[in-house]
C-alpha cells in the first residue's frame, strides 16, 4: 500500500459517513429544509458517478489493509443507501448505471475480492449483491434495462456472450 492510501481511505470513510448521515436525516427529519432534498435528488447521478469512481481504487487497495477494506465497505454502503431511496435511484442516468453495474458485476465475479481481510469476503460479496438488487428494484426501469442491454452487447462484442 502506498503511503497516501491510508489517508485516502480515511478521507473516503469520513466523506461517505457524512453522506450517509445526510441521507438518513433527509428522509427521516421532516424539519429538514426542502432545498436539501431537492439538492440530493438533483445531484443523484453526480453523487453515484463520484462514488462509482471509488469502487475500483478501494477494492484494489482492500487487499492491502483493513482501513482500505473499511473504505470499500463505506463506498458500497453509501451507494446502497442512495439506491434504497427510489427518488434518488430513479434519477441516476443510463450511462452511470451501465458503468456502475459493469464495475459491480466485475467485482462480484473477481476472485481478488476473496483476498480481502479475514471474514470480510462474505460481507463484501453480500453488499455487492444487495446493491445490484437495489439498483434493479429502484433505478429507472428504462435506464436499467438499457444499461443491461448495453452490457450484454459489450459481452457479445468481445465474445463472452453468444446471442
PDB file of C-alpha atoms in Angstrom:
ATOM      1  CA  UNK A   1       0.000   0.000   0.000  1.00  0.00           C
ATOM      2  CA  UNK A   2       1.308   3.440  -0.916  1.00  0.00           C
ATOM      3  CA  UNK A   3       1.810   5.879   1.983  1.00  0.00           C
ATOM      4  CA  UNK A   4      -1.173   8.020   0.952  1.00  0.00           C
ATOM      5  CA  UNK A   5      -3.574   5.082   0.606  1.00  0.00           C
ATOM      6  CA  UNK A   6      -4.332   5.041   4.330  1.00  0.00           C
ATOM      7  CA  UNK A   7      -5.041   8.773   4.311  1.00  0.00           C
ATOM      8  CA  UNK A   8      -7.232   8.386   1.225  1.00  0.00           C
ATOM      9  CA  UNK A   9      -9.094   5.535   2.881  1.00  0.00           C
ATOM     10  CA  UNK A  10      -9.723   7.677   5.954  1.00  0.00           C
ATOM     11  CA  UNK A  11     -10.988  10.532   3.746  1.00  0.00           C
ATOM     12  CA  UNK A  12     -13.311   8.164   1.902  1.00  0.00           C
ATOM     13  CA  UNK A  13     -14.624   6.742   5.172  1.00  0.00           C
ATOM     14  CA  UNK A  14     -15.259  10.206   6.598  1.00  0.00           C
ATOM     15  CA  UNK A  15     -16.919  11.537   3.427  1.00  0.00           C
ATOM     16  CA  UNK A  16     -19.179   8.514   2.936  1.00  0.00           C
ATOM     17  CA  UNK A  17     -20.143   8.526   6.622  1.00  0.00           C
ATOM     18  CA  UNK A  18     -21.185  12.171   6.367  1.00  0.00           C
ATOM     19  CA  UNK A  19     -23.107  11.495   3.171  1.00  0.00           C
ATOM     20  CA  UNK A  20     -24.970   8.568   4.773  1.00  0.00           C
ATOM     21  CA  UNK A  21     -25.796  10.770   7.756  1.00  0.00           C
ATOM     22  CA  UNK A  22     -27.213  13.447   5.450  1.00  0.00           C
ATOM     23  CA  UNK A  23     -29.274  10.826   3.621  1.00  0.00           C
ATOM     24  CA  UNK A  24     -30.569   9.408   6.876  1.00  0.00           C
ATOM     25  CA  UNK A  25     -31.688  12.843   8.087  1.00  0.00           C
ATOM     26  CA  UNK A  26     -33.035  13.958   4.728  1.00  0.00           C
ATOM     27  CA  UNK A  27     -35.563  11.169   4.589  1.00  0.00           C
ATOM     28  CA  UNK A  28     -36.425  10.948   8.296  1.00  0.00           C
ATOM     29  CA  UNK A  29     -36.320  14.522   9.586  1.00  0.00           C
ATOM     30  CA  UNK A  30     -39.385  16.419   8.416  1.00  0.00           C
ATOM     31  CA  UNK A  31     -37.902  19.686   9.695  1.00  0.00           C
ATOM     32  CA  UNK A  32     -35.066  19.447   7.182  1.00  0.00           C
ATOM     33  CA  UNK A  33     -35.317  22.225   4.598  1.00  0.00           C
ATOM     34  CA  UNK A  34     -36.838  21.163   1.273  1.00  0.00           C
ATOM     35  CA  UNK A  35     -33.871  22.531  -0.642  1.00  0.00           C
ATOM     36  CA  UNK A  36     -31.647  19.812   0.840  1.00  0.00           C
ATOM     37  CA  UNK A  37     -33.947  17.158  -0.568  1.00  0.00           C
ATOM     38  CA  UNK A  38     -34.029  18.938  -3.931  1.00  0.00           C
ATOM     39  CA  UNK A  39     -30.237  19.112  -3.990  1.00  0.00           C
ATOM     40  CA  UNK A  40     -29.935  15.401  -3.218  1.00  0.00           C
ATOM     41  CA  UNK A  41     -32.443  14.405  -5.883  1.00  0.00           C
ATOM     42  CA  UNK A  42     -30.977  16.812  -8.443  1.00  0.00           C
ATOM     43  CA  UNK A  43     -27.439  15.627  -7.780  1.00  0.00           C
ATOM     44  CA  UNK A  44     -28.159  11.883  -7.525  1.00  0.00           C
ATOM     45  CA  UNK A  45     -26.484  10.996 -10.825  1.00  0.00           C
ATOM     46  CA  UNK A  46     -23.396  13.041  -9.998  1.00  0.00           C
ATOM     47  CA  UNK A  47     -23.205  11.525  -6.493  1.00  0.00           C
ATOM     48  CA  UNK A  48     -23.443   7.971  -7.826  1.00  0.00           C
ATOM     49  CA  UNK A  49     -20.811   8.706 -10.505  1.00  0.00           C
ATOM     50  CA  UNK A  50     -18.450  10.055  -7.854  1.00  0.00           C
ATOM     51  CA  UNK A  51     -18.974   7.068  -5.558  1.00  0.00           C
ATOM     52  CA  UNK A  52     -18.669   4.660  -8.502  1.00  0.00           C
ATOM     53  CA  UNK A  53     -15.215   6.024  -9.316  1.00  0.00           C
ATOM     54  CA  UNK A  54     -14.091   4.975  -5.841  1.00  0.00           C
ATOM     55  CA  UNK A  55     -15.066   1.321  -6.280  1.00  0.00           C
ATOM     56  CA  UNK A  56     -12.019   0.172  -8.260  1.00  0.00           C
ATOM     57  CA  UNK A  57      -9.489   2.015  -6.121  1.00  0.00           C
ATOM     58  CA  UNK A  58     -10.990   0.878  -2.810  1.00  0.00           C
ATOM     59  CA  UNK A  59     -11.377  -2.734  -3.946  1.00  0.00           C
ATOM     60  CA  UNK A  60      -7.841  -2.816  -5.311  1.00  0.00           C
ATOM     61  CA  UNK A  61      -6.470  -1.342  -2.093  1.00  0.00           C
ATOM     62  CA  UNK A  62      -8.663  -3.553   0.133  1.00  0.00           C
ATOM     63  CA  UNK A  63      -6.207  -6.422  -0.225  1.00  0.00           C
ATOM     64  CA  UNK A  64      -3.567  -4.294   1.485  1.00  0.00           C
ATOM     65  CA  UNK A  65      -5.161  -3.272   4.747  1.00  0.00           C
ATOM     66  CA  UNK A  66      -8.153  -3.037   6.995  1.00  0.00           C
ATOM     67  CA  UNK A  67      -8.640   0.715   6.521  1.00  0.00           C
ATOM     68  CA  UNK A  68      -8.939   0.120   2.780  1.00  0.00           C
ATOM     69  CA  UNK A  69     -11.399  -2.727   3.363  1.00  0.00           C
ATOM     70  CA  UNK A  70     -13.408  -0.417   5.603  1.00  0.00           C
ATOM     71  CA  UNK A  71     -13.330   2.279   2.905  1.00  0.00           C
ATOM     72  CA  UNK A  72     -14.605  -0.296   0.433  1.00  0.00           C
ATOM     73  CA  UNK A  73     -17.498  -1.160   2.740  1.00  0.00           C
ATOM     74  CA  UNK A  74     -18.311   2.521   3.240  1.00  0.00           C
ATOM     75  CA  UNK A  75     -18.429   3.212  -0.507  1.00  0.00           C
ATOM     76  CA  UNK A  76     -20.760   0.247  -1.026  1.00  0.00           C
ATOM     77  CA  UNK A  77     -22.907   1.378   1.916  1.00  0.00           C
ATOM     78  CA  UNK A  78     -23.200   4.926   0.549  1.00  0.00           C
ATOM     79  CA  UNK A  79     -24.201   3.584  -2.865  1.00  0.00           C
ATOM     80  CA  UNK A  80     -26.692   1.168  -1.312  1.00  0.00           C
ATOM     81  CA  UNK A  81     -28.275   3.910   0.800  1.00  0.00           C
ATOM     82  CA  UNK A  82     -28.639   6.000  -2.350  1.00  0.00           C
ATOM     83  CA  UNK A  83     -30.366   3.178  -4.205  1.00  0.00           C
ATOM     84  CA  UNK A  84     -32.606   2.316  -1.251  1.00  0.00           C
ATOM     85  CA  UNK A  85     -34.321   5.663  -1.861  1.00  0.00           C
ATOM     86  CA  UNK A  86     -36.401   5.357  -5.025  1.00  0.00           C
ATOM     87  CA  UNK A  87     -36.489   9.153  -5.543  1.00  0.00           C
ATOM     88  CA  UNK A  88     -32.706   9.196  -5.759  1.00  0.00           C
ATOM     89  CA  UNK A  89     -32.257   5.900  -7.578  1.00  0.00           C
ATOM     90  CA  UNK A  90     -34.655   6.886 -10.339  1.00  0.00           C
ATOM     91  CA  UNK A  91     -32.563   9.978 -11.124  1.00  0.00           C
ATOM     92  CA  UNK A  92     -29.403   8.038 -11.979  1.00  0.00           C
ATOM     93  CA  UNK A  93     -28.795   8.112 -15.717  1.00  0.00           C
ATOM     94  CA  UNK A  94     -28.313   5.119 -18.025  1.00  0.00           C
ATOM     95  CA  UNK A  95     -24.622   5.797 -18.652  1.00  0.00           C
ATOM     96  CA  UNK A  96     -23.891   5.979 -14.931  1.00  0.00           C
ATOM     97  CA  UNK A  97     -25.935   2.850 -14.248  1.00  0.00           C
ATOM     98  CA  UNK A  98     -24.136   0.956 -17.005  1.00  0.00           C
ATOM     99  CA  UNK A  99     -20.731   1.874 -15.673  1.00  0.00           C
ATOM    100  CA  UNK A 100     -21.727   1.090 -12.089  1.00  0.00           C
ATOM    101  CA  UNK A 101     -23.338  -2.254 -12.952  1.00  0.00           C
ATOM    102  CA  UNK A 102     -20.311  -3.213 -15.026  1.00  0.00           C
ATOM    103  CA  UNK A 103     -17.978  -2.464 -12.117  1.00  0.00           C
ATOM    104  CA  UNK A 104     -20.180  -4.250  -9.576  1.00  0.00           C
ATOM    105  CA  UNK A 105     -20.533  -7.366 -11.731  1.00  0.00           C
ATOM    106  CA  UNK A 106     -16.780  -7.368 -12.344  1.00  0.00           C
ATOM    107  CA  UNK A 107     -16.074  -7.341  -8.605  1.00  0.00           C
ATOM    108  CA  UNK A 108     -18.771  -9.931  -7.845  1.00  0.00           C
ATOM    109  CA  UNK A 109     -17.027 -12.310 -10.262  1.00  0.00           C
ATOM    110  CA  UNK A 110     -13.469 -11.307  -9.364  1.00  0.00           C
ATOM    111  CA  UNK A 111     -11.557 -13.780  -7.212  1.00  0.00           C
ATOM    112  CA  UNK A 112      -9.443 -10.953  -5.803  1.00  0.00           C
ATOM    113  CA  UNK A 113     -12.408  -9.946  -3.644  1.00  0.00           C
ATOM    114  CA  UNK A 114     -11.855 -13.146  -1.695  1.00  0.00           C
ATOM    115  CA  UNK A 115      -8.365 -11.860  -0.855  1.00  0.00           C
ATOM    116  CA  UNK A 116      -9.747  -9.034   1.294  1.00  0.00           C
ATOM    117  CA  UNK A 117      -9.306  -9.263   5.053  1.00  0.00           C
ATOM    118  CA  UNK A 118     -10.343 -12.317   7.018  1.00  0.00           C
ATOM    119  CA  UNK A 119     -14.086 -12.545   7.396  1.00  0.00           C
ATOM    120  CA  UNK A 120     -14.693  -9.539   5.129  1.00  0.00           C
ATOM    121  CA  UNK A 121     -15.248 -11.507   1.922  1.00  0.00           C
ATOM    122  CA  UNK A 122     -18.802 -12.745   2.673  1.00  0.00           C
ATOM    123  CA  UNK A 123     -19.816  -9.283   3.912  1.00  0.00           C
ATOM    124  CA  UNK A 124     -18.441  -7.502   0.856  1.00  0.00           C
ATOM    125  CA  UNK A 125     -19.875 -10.057  -1.563  1.00  0.00           C
ATOM    126  CA  UNK A 126     -23.291  -9.751   0.092  1.00  0.00           C
ATOM    127  CA  UNK A 127     -23.078  -5.931  -0.079  1.00  0.00           C
ATOM    128  CA  UNK A 128     -22.244  -6.126  -3.795  1.00  0.00           C
ATOM    129  CA  UNK A 129     -25.204  -8.408  -4.451  1.00  0.00           C
ATOM    130  CA  UNK A 130     -27.637  -6.321  -2.388  1.00  0.00           C
ATOM    131  CA  UNK A 131     -26.520  -3.186  -4.212  1.00  0.00           C
ATOM    132  CA  UNK A 132     -27.148  -4.785  -7.616  1.00  0.00           C
ATOM    133  CA  UNK A 133     -30.611  -5.884  -6.464  1.00  0.00           C
ATOM    134  CA  UNK A 134     -31.435  -2.376  -5.187  1.00  0.00           C
ATOM    135  CA  UNK A 135     -30.298  -0.873  -8.495  1.00  0.00           C
ATOM    136  CA  UNK A 136     -32.591  -3.284 -10.345  1.00  0.00           C
ATOM    137  CA  UNK A 137     -35.504  -2.592  -7.959  1.00  0.00           C
ATOM    138  CA  UNK A 138     -35.334   1.179  -7.597  1.00  0.00           C
ATOM    139  CA  UNK A 139     -33.482   2.518 -10.612  1.00  0.00           C
ATOM    140  CA  UNK A 140     -35.400   3.905 -13.561  1.00  0.00           C
ATOM    141  CA  UNK A 141     -36.641   0.759 -15.326  1.00  0.00           C
ATOM    142  CA  UNK A 142     -35.848   2.148 -18.770  1.00  0.00           C
ATOM    143  CA  UNK A 143     -32.341   3.233 -17.787  1.00  0.00           C
ATOM    144  CA  UNK A 144     -31.591  -0.045 -16.001  1.00  0.00           C
ATOM    145  CA  UNK A 145     -32.785  -2.192 -18.906  1.00  0.00           C
ATOM    146  CA  UNK A 146     -30.895  -0.102 -21.463  1.00  0.00           C
ATOM    147  CA  UNK A 147     -27.743  -0.329 -19.343  1.00  0.00           C
ATOM    148  CA  UNK A 148     -28.111  -4.111 -19.046  1.00  0.00           C
ATOM    149  CA  UNK A 149     -28.736  -4.498 -22.782  1.00  0.00           C
ATOM    150  CA  UNK A 150     -25.637  -2.402 -23.437  1.00  0.00           C
ATOM    151  CA  UNK A 151     -23.610  -4.656 -21.117  1.00  0.00           C
ATOM    152  CA  UNK A 152     -24.876  -7.730 -22.964  1.00  0.00           C
ATOM    153  CA  UNK A 153     -23.889  -6.094 -26.241  1.00  0.00           C
ATOM    154  CA  UNK A 154     -20.402  -5.394 -24.902  1.00  0.00           C
ATOM    155  CA  UNK A 155     -20.106  -9.027 -23.835  1.00  0.00           C
ATOM    156  CA  UNK A 156     -21.164 -10.175 -27.290  1.00  0.00           C
ATOM    157  CA  UNK A 157     -18.647  -7.814 -28.894  1.00  0.00           C
ATOM    158  CA  UNK A 158     -15.769  -9.421 -27.020  1.00  0.00           C
ATOM    159  CA  UNK A 159     -17.051 -12.953 -27.478  1.00  0.00           C
ATOM    160  CA  UNK A 160     -18.280 -13.510 -23.912  1.00  0.00           C
ATOM    161  CA  UNK A 161     -21.938 -13.902 -24.772  1.00  0.00           C
ATOM    162  CA  UNK A 162     -23.398 -15.636 -27.784  1.00  0.00           C
ATOM    163  CA  UNK A 163     -26.661 -14.148 -28.957  1.00  0.00           C
TER     164      UNK A 163
END
